[in-house]
Tab-separated table of C-alpha atoms and ligand atoms in Angstrom:
chain	number	residue	atom	x	y	z
A	26	MET	CA	-0.460	-29.420	-14.156
A	27	THR	CA	1.410	-27.512	-10.860
A	28	VAL	CA	3.799	-24.852	-11.626
A	29	THR	CA	6.339	-24.781	-9.849
A	30	TRP	CA	9.012	-22.224	-10.207
A	31	LYS	CA	12.161	-24.290	-9.766
A	32	ASP	CA	11.284	-25.582	-13.214
A	33	GLU	CA	13.061	-24.745	-15.803
A	34	ASP	CA	10.111	-24.911	-18.117
A	35	ALA	CA	7.891	-22.718	-15.969
A	36	ALA	CA	10.654	-20.050	-15.734
A	37	ASN	CA	11.071	-19.982	-19.384
A	38	HIS	CA	7.911	-20.221	-20.028
A	39	PHE	CA	6.848	-17.011	-17.974
A	40	VAL	CA	9.955	-14.883	-18.851
A	41	SER	CA	9.445	-15.418	-22.849
A	42	ASN	CA	5.299	-14.515	-22.239
A	43	ARG	CA	5.961	-11.630	-19.949
A	44	GLU	CA	5.893	-8.894	-22.420
A	45	HIS	CA	2.221	-9.958	-23.410
A	46	ILE	CA	1.062	-8.552	-19.675
A	47	PRO	CA	-0.950	-5.530	-20.828
A	48	CYS	CA	0.511	-2.309	-19.349
A	49	MET	CA	3.885	-3.483	-18.477
A	50	GLU	CA	5.630	-0.584	-19.757
A	51	TYR	CA	2.906	1.901	-17.316
A	52	MET	CA	3.614	-0.542	-14.570
A	53	PHE	CA	7.436	-0.082	-14.637
A	54	GLU	CA	6.989	3.492	-15.305
A	55	ALA	CA	4.296	4.042	-12.600
A	56	ALA	CA	7.072	1.819	-9.550
A	57	LEU	CA	10.011	3.826	-11.042
A	58	ARG	CA	8.378	7.143	-10.493
A	59	MET	CA	7.507	5.477	-6.680
A	60	VAL	CA	11.122	5.121	-5.855
A	61	ARG	CA	12.485	8.327	-7.844
A	62	ASP	CA	10.146	9.971	-4.959
A	63	ILE	CA	12.355	9.567	-2.028
A	64	GLY	CA	14.027	12.267	-2.873
A	65	ARG	CA	17.394	11.132	-3.440
A	66	PRO	CA	19.390	8.774	-5.668
A	67	PRO	CA	18.822	5.567	-3.849
A	68	ARG	CA	21.655	4.184	-2.671
A	69	ARG	CA	20.711	0.425	-2.180
A	70	ILE	CA	17.718	-1.497	-3.716
A	71	VAL	CA	16.572	-4.721	-3.622
A	72	ASP	CA	14.011	-6.870	-5.906
A	73	LEU	CA	12.011	-9.806	-4.115
A	74	GLY	CA	11.667	-12.616	-6.375
A	75	CYS	CA	13.240	-10.878	-9.260
A	76	GLY	CA	13.246	-13.689	-11.768
A	77	SER	CA	15.041	-12.770	-14.622
A	78	GLY	CA	15.869	-9.578	-13.176
A	79	ALA	CA	13.278	-7.609	-15.166
A	80	THR	CA	11.917	-5.277	-12.404
A	81	GLY	CA	15.639	-4.656	-10.349
A	82	GLY	CA	17.089	-3.896	-13.790
A	83	ALA	CA	15.031	-1.296	-14.746
A	84	MET	CA	16.251	0.511	-11.424
A	85	HIS	CA	19.540	-0.478	-12.127
A	86	ARG	CA	19.629	1.330	-15.987
A	87	VAL	CA	18.161	4.733	-13.937
A	88	TRP	CA	20.199	4.803	-11.006
A	89	PRO	CA	23.616	2.182	-11.779
A	90	ASP	CA	25.447	3.213	-9.223
A	91	ALA	CA	23.094	2.183	-6.664
A	92	GLN	CA	23.676	-1.530	-4.880
A	93	LEU	CA	21.098	-3.946	-6.237
A	94	VAL	CA	20.339	-6.749	-4.780
A	95	LEU	CA	18.165	-9.428	-6.982
A	96	ALA	CA	16.686	-12.178	-4.468
A	97	ASP	CA	15.111	-15.292	-5.678
A	98	TYR	CA	14.536	-18.741	-4.783
A	99	SER	CA	14.467	-20.269	-8.495
A	100	PRO	CA	18.158	-21.865	-9.739
A	101	PRO	CA	16.558	-21.748	-13.427
A	102	MET	CA	15.429	-17.804	-12.804
A	103	LEU	CA	18.597	-17.363	-11.063
A	104	LYS	CA	20.417	-18.676	-14.141
A	105	LEU	CA	18.507	-16.401	-16.355
A	106	ALA	CA	19.292	-13.439	-14.062
A	107	ARG	CA	22.971	-14.123	-14.054
A	108	GLU	CA	23.169	-14.589	-18.235
A	109	ASN	CA	21.140	-11.082	-17.988
A	110	TYR	CA	23.365	-9.201	-15.058
A	111	GLY	CA	25.835	-11.283	-13.675
A	112	GLY	CA	28.731	-8.600	-15.227
A	113	GLU	CA	26.991	-5.659	-14.186
A	114	GLU	CA	28.719	-3.179	-11.254
A	115	ASN	CA	26.884	-2.842	-8.169
A	116	VAL	CA	24.401	-6.143	-8.876
A	117	THR	CA	24.699	-9.103	-6.404
A	118	ILE	CA	22.034	-11.802	-7.307
A	119	VAL	CA	21.176	-14.132	-4.147
A	120	GLU	CA	19.369	-17.324	-3.380
A	121	ALA	CA	16.529	-16.643	-0.866
A	122	ASP	CA	13.275	-17.808	0.065
A	123	LEU	CA	10.394	-15.222	0.563
A	124	ILE	CA	8.748	-17.752	2.812
A	125	ASP	CA	11.647	-17.986	5.463
A	126	PRO	CA	10.845	-15.189	8.307
A	127	GLY	CA	14.028	-13.256	9.075
A	128	VAL	CA	14.740	-13.054	4.908
A	129	MET	CA	14.808	-9.354	4.754
A	130	ARG	CA	17.241	-8.983	7.609
A	131	ARG	CA	19.598	-11.680	6.053
A	132	LEU	CA	18.890	-10.085	2.660
A	133	CYS	CA	20.167	-6.303	3.744
A	134	SER	CA	22.958	-6.017	6.055
A	135	GLU	CA	22.400	-2.414	6.086
A	136	PRO	CA	19.180	-0.769	5.498
A	137	VAL	CA	17.769	-0.044	2.017
A	138	ASP	CA	15.853	2.652	-0.319
A	139	ALA	CA	13.709	0.839	-2.258
A	140	VAL	CA	12.308	-2.502	-2.092
A	141	VAL	CA	10.384	-3.711	-5.278
A	142	SER	CA	9.032	-6.976	-6.443
A	143	SER	CA	6.957	-8.013	-9.255
A	144	ALA	CA	4.512	-10.997	-9.571
A	145	ALA	CA	6.652	-12.842	-6.881
A	146	ILE	CA	5.011	-12.522	-3.368
A	147	HIS	CA	1.520	-13.643	-4.384
A	148	HIS	CA	2.800	-17.249	-4.355
A	149	LEU	CA	3.299	-16.890	-0.578
A	150	PRO	CA	1.082	-17.970	1.724
A	151	ARG	CA	-1.254	-14.743	2.377
A	152	GLU	CA	-0.357	-14.304	6.026
A	153	ARG	CA	3.291	-14.430	4.889
A	154	GLN	CA	2.642	-12.080	2.212
A	155	ARG	CA	1.373	-9.447	4.987
A	156	ALA	CA	4.388	-10.421	7.300
A	157	LEU	CA	7.115	-9.858	4.510
A	158	TYR	CA	5.495	-5.988	4.230
A	159	GLU	CA	6.249	-5.808	7.811
A	160	GLU	CA	9.839	-7.142	7.476
A	161	VAL	CA	10.317	-5.033	4.412
A	162	LEU	CA	9.499	-1.562	6.267
A	163	ASP	CA	11.597	-2.589	8.949
A	164	VAL	CA	14.646	-2.623	6.743
A	165	LEU	CA	13.854	0.485	4.303
A	166	THR	CA	15.646	3.444	5.568
A	167	PRO	CA	13.621	6.830	6.813
A	168	GLY	CA	11.579	7.655	3.636
A	169	GLY	CA	12.195	4.509	1.463
A	170	ALA	CA	10.043	2.956	-0.855
A	171	PHE	CA	8.330	-0.478	-1.203
A	172	VAL	CA	6.723	-0.872	-4.353
A	173	ASN	CA	4.613	-3.946	-5.355
A	174	ILE	CA	4.015	-4.891	-9.369
A	175	GLU	CA	1.805	-7.529	-8.377
A	176	HIS	CA	-0.650	-9.991	-9.907
A	177	THR	CA	-3.635	-9.610	-7.518
A	178	ALA	CA	-7.389	-10.856	-6.932
A	179	SER	CA	-10.154	-9.536	-8.966
A	180	ALA	CA	-13.313	-8.264	-6.915
A	181	CYS	CA	-15.893	-10.208	-8.767
A	182	ASP	CA	-16.209	-12.878	-11.611
A	183	ARG	CA	-17.037	-10.753	-13.993
A	184	THR	CA	-13.648	-8.457	-14.074
A	185	GLU	CA	-11.874	-11.394	-13.722
A	186	ALA	CA	-13.334	-12.828	-16.878
A	187	ILE	CA	-12.700	-9.439	-18.719
A	188	TRP	CA	-9.267	-9.057	-17.209
A	189	TRP	CA	-8.448	-13.315	-18.826
A	190	ARG	CA	-9.844	-12.937	-21.710
A	191	TRP	CA	-7.953	-10.023	-22.289
A	192	PHE	CA	-4.800	-11.355	-21.828
A	193	TYR	CA	-5.537	-14.405	-24.084
A	194	ASP	CA	-6.877	-12.075	-26.853
A	195	LYS	CA	-3.303	-10.112	-26.504
A	196	MET	CA	-0.899	-13.199	-26.293
A	197	ALA	CA	-2.721	-14.772	-29.074
A	198	GLU	CA	-2.526	-11.711	-31.404
A	199	SER	CA	1.071	-11.539	-30.661
A	200	ARG	CA	2.111	-15.043	-31.408
A	201	SER	CA	0.026	-15.059	-34.430
A	202	ALA	CA	1.508	-11.885	-35.504
A	203	THR	CA	5.156	-13.398	-35.144
A	204	GLY	CA	3.959	-16.491	-37.633
A	205	THR	CA	2.383	-19.118	-34.961
A	206	PRO	CA	-1.335	-18.966	-35.490
A	207	THR	CA	-2.956	-19.442	-32.539
A	208	THR	CA	-6.459	-18.934	-31.079
A	209	TRP	CA	-7.459	-17.617	-27.571
A	210	GLU	CA	-8.912	-20.689	-26.748
A	211	GLN	CA	-5.433	-22.259	-27.129
A	212	VAL	CA	-3.753	-19.535	-25.237
A	213	ARG	CA	-6.355	-20.909	-22.155
A	214	ASP	CA	-6.005	-23.995	-22.119
A	215	GLU	CA	-1.783	-23.428	-22.047
A	216	ILE	CA	-2.076	-20.428	-19.159
A	217	ALA	CA	-5.119	-21.192	-17.157
A	218	PRO	CA	-3.129	-24.384	-15.374
A	219	ARG	CA	-0.408	-22.283	-14.818
A	220	GLN	CA	-2.255	-20.133	-12.629
A	221	GLU	CA	-3.162	-22.463	-9.861
A	222	VAL	CA	-0.047	-22.024	-7.709
A	223	ASN	CA	-1.129	-18.274	-7.082
A	224	ILE	CA	-2.760	-16.828	-4.034
A	225	LEU	CA	-3.890	-13.440	-5.091
A	226	THR	CA	-4.797	-10.814	-2.855
A	227	ARG	CA	-7.298	-8.031	-3.718
A	228	VAL	CA	-5.020	-4.499	-3.842
A	229	ASP	CA	-7.423	-2.583	-1.387
A	230	THR	CA	-6.527	-4.933	1.276
A	231	GLN	CA	-2.985	-4.941	0.503
A	232	VAL	CA	-3.349	-1.385	0.851
A	233	ARG	CA	-4.566	-1.226	3.850
A	234	TRP	CA	-2.086	-3.777	5.733
A	235	LEU	CA	0.772	-1.542	4.679
A	236	ARG	CA	-1.220	1.762	6.113
A	237	ASP	CA	-2.406	-0.720	9.360
A	238	MET	CA	1.494	-1.358	9.604
A	239	GLY	CA	2.782	2.053	9.274
A	240	TYR	CA	3.754	2.627	5.812
A	241	GLU	CA	3.181	6.052	5.302
A	242	ASP	CA	1.348	7.371	1.802
A	243	ALA	CA	0.281	3.474	0.801
A	244	ASP	CA	-1.582	3.780	-2.053
A	245	CYS	CA	-2.439	1.888	-5.497
A	246	VAL	CA	-1.216	3.949	-8.109
A	247	PHE	CA	-1.963	1.626	-11.150
A	248	LYS	CA	-4.192	-0.634	-11.836
A	249	VAL	CA	-5.752	-3.095	-15.093
A	250	PHE	CA	-8.017	-5.079	-14.114
A	251	GLU	CA	-5.865	-7.713	-11.367
A	252	MET	CA	-2.470	-6.097	-12.517
A	253	ALA	CA	-1.826	-3.645	-9.804
A	254	VAL	CA	1.041	-1.320	-8.860
A	255	PHE	CA	0.931	-0.330	-4.837
A	256	GLY	CA	3.507	0.304	-2.163
A	257	GLY	CA	4.030	3.219	0.270
A	258	TYR	CA	7.094	5.003	2.345
A	259	LYS	CA	8.569	4.099	5.738
A	260	PRO	CA	7.869	7.637	7.710
A	261	ALA	CA	10.987	9.887	7.263
B	9	SAM	C1	6.120	-14.943	-12.094
B	9	SAM	S1	7.334	-14.781	-11.679
B	9	SAM	C2	8.237	-12.982	-11.656
B	9	SAM	C3	10.090	-13.085	-12.125
B	9	SAM	C4	9.866	-11.196	-11.765
B	9	SAM	N1	9.806	-10.691	-10.796
B	9	SAM	C5	9.576	-10.614	-13.040
B	9	SAM	O1	8.414	-9.792	-12.879
B	9	SAM	O2	10.100	-10.603	-14.382
B	9	SAM	C6	7.504	-15.377	-10.206
B	9	SAM	C7	9.485	-15.698	-9.700
B	9	SAM	O3	8.886	-15.277	-7.984
B	9	SAM	C8	9.937	-16.331	-7.503
B	9	SAM	N2	9.374	-16.715	-6.267
B	9	SAM	C9	8.066	-17.403	-5.766
B	9	SAM	N3	8.116	-17.798	-4.697
B	9	SAM	C10	9.182	-17.458	-4.374
B	9	SAM	C11	10.200	-17.862	-2.826
B	9	SAM	N4	9.483	-18.507	-1.567
B	9	SAM	N5	10.781	-16.815	-2.966
B	9	SAM	C12	11.727	-16.438	-3.376
B	9	SAM	N6	11.278	-16.220	-4.719
B	9	SAM	C13	10.224	-16.743	-5.416
B	9	SAM	C14	9.831	-17.250	-8.694
B	9	SAM	O4	11.058	-17.947	-8.408
B	9	SAM	C15	10.006	-16.507	-9.877
B	9	SAM	O5	11.256	-16.131	-10.371
């Protein structure tokens, strides 16, 4: 099975299972606090690979006066984002492919105070992941923040196995509790093939990239097995 995000089933499957990702609420909190630390209310925020808009939407609830751009390349995801945020003031929803060099300049006619992303950039080839981080640095305002809530690679097979067991357990428990008895093996057989499109990069590698390309205070601020929140700031 090859997932393509432009497929409606893949979009709906992710959105309806997102809540089962362990510790998601803490990852949002960490991302919000990274952005808050720019020391001024952000005036412009971009969410890359926004999906249904959960991450940018969380920022919008805190800073409703900021101009928020939700960007994705998947028509069914963009449809969900429009259903959730299409009527909101200060929210623009745009189709954009993050693989295209120069995409950040096209998305940002003016410098932005925060670029956020969640579980999206790991779908790009590894060299493009790094190049995109450079493009993000280029469009940030001085002092602006980049924060990525990302699915990253485990450092070894053992911790990878523990992570997936936890994820499958959690999903099986939630489904069973809501009236659909489900075993973790059933969840595994459903979820594992959907991971084939991932190009996971270790978080320590990604933080090093950010430091090397000139982000200030680049760090991984939250990590639970393969899910990590990391980012950095454009020097003021
Ligand atoms: C796992 S979903 C995450 C969605 C959303 N950020 C969230 O956390 O709910 C991955 C998202 O990345 C988007 N994506 C993958 N490759 C992309 C690309 N090349 N350009 C733009 N968006 C992309 C998909 O369409 C999808 O919405």
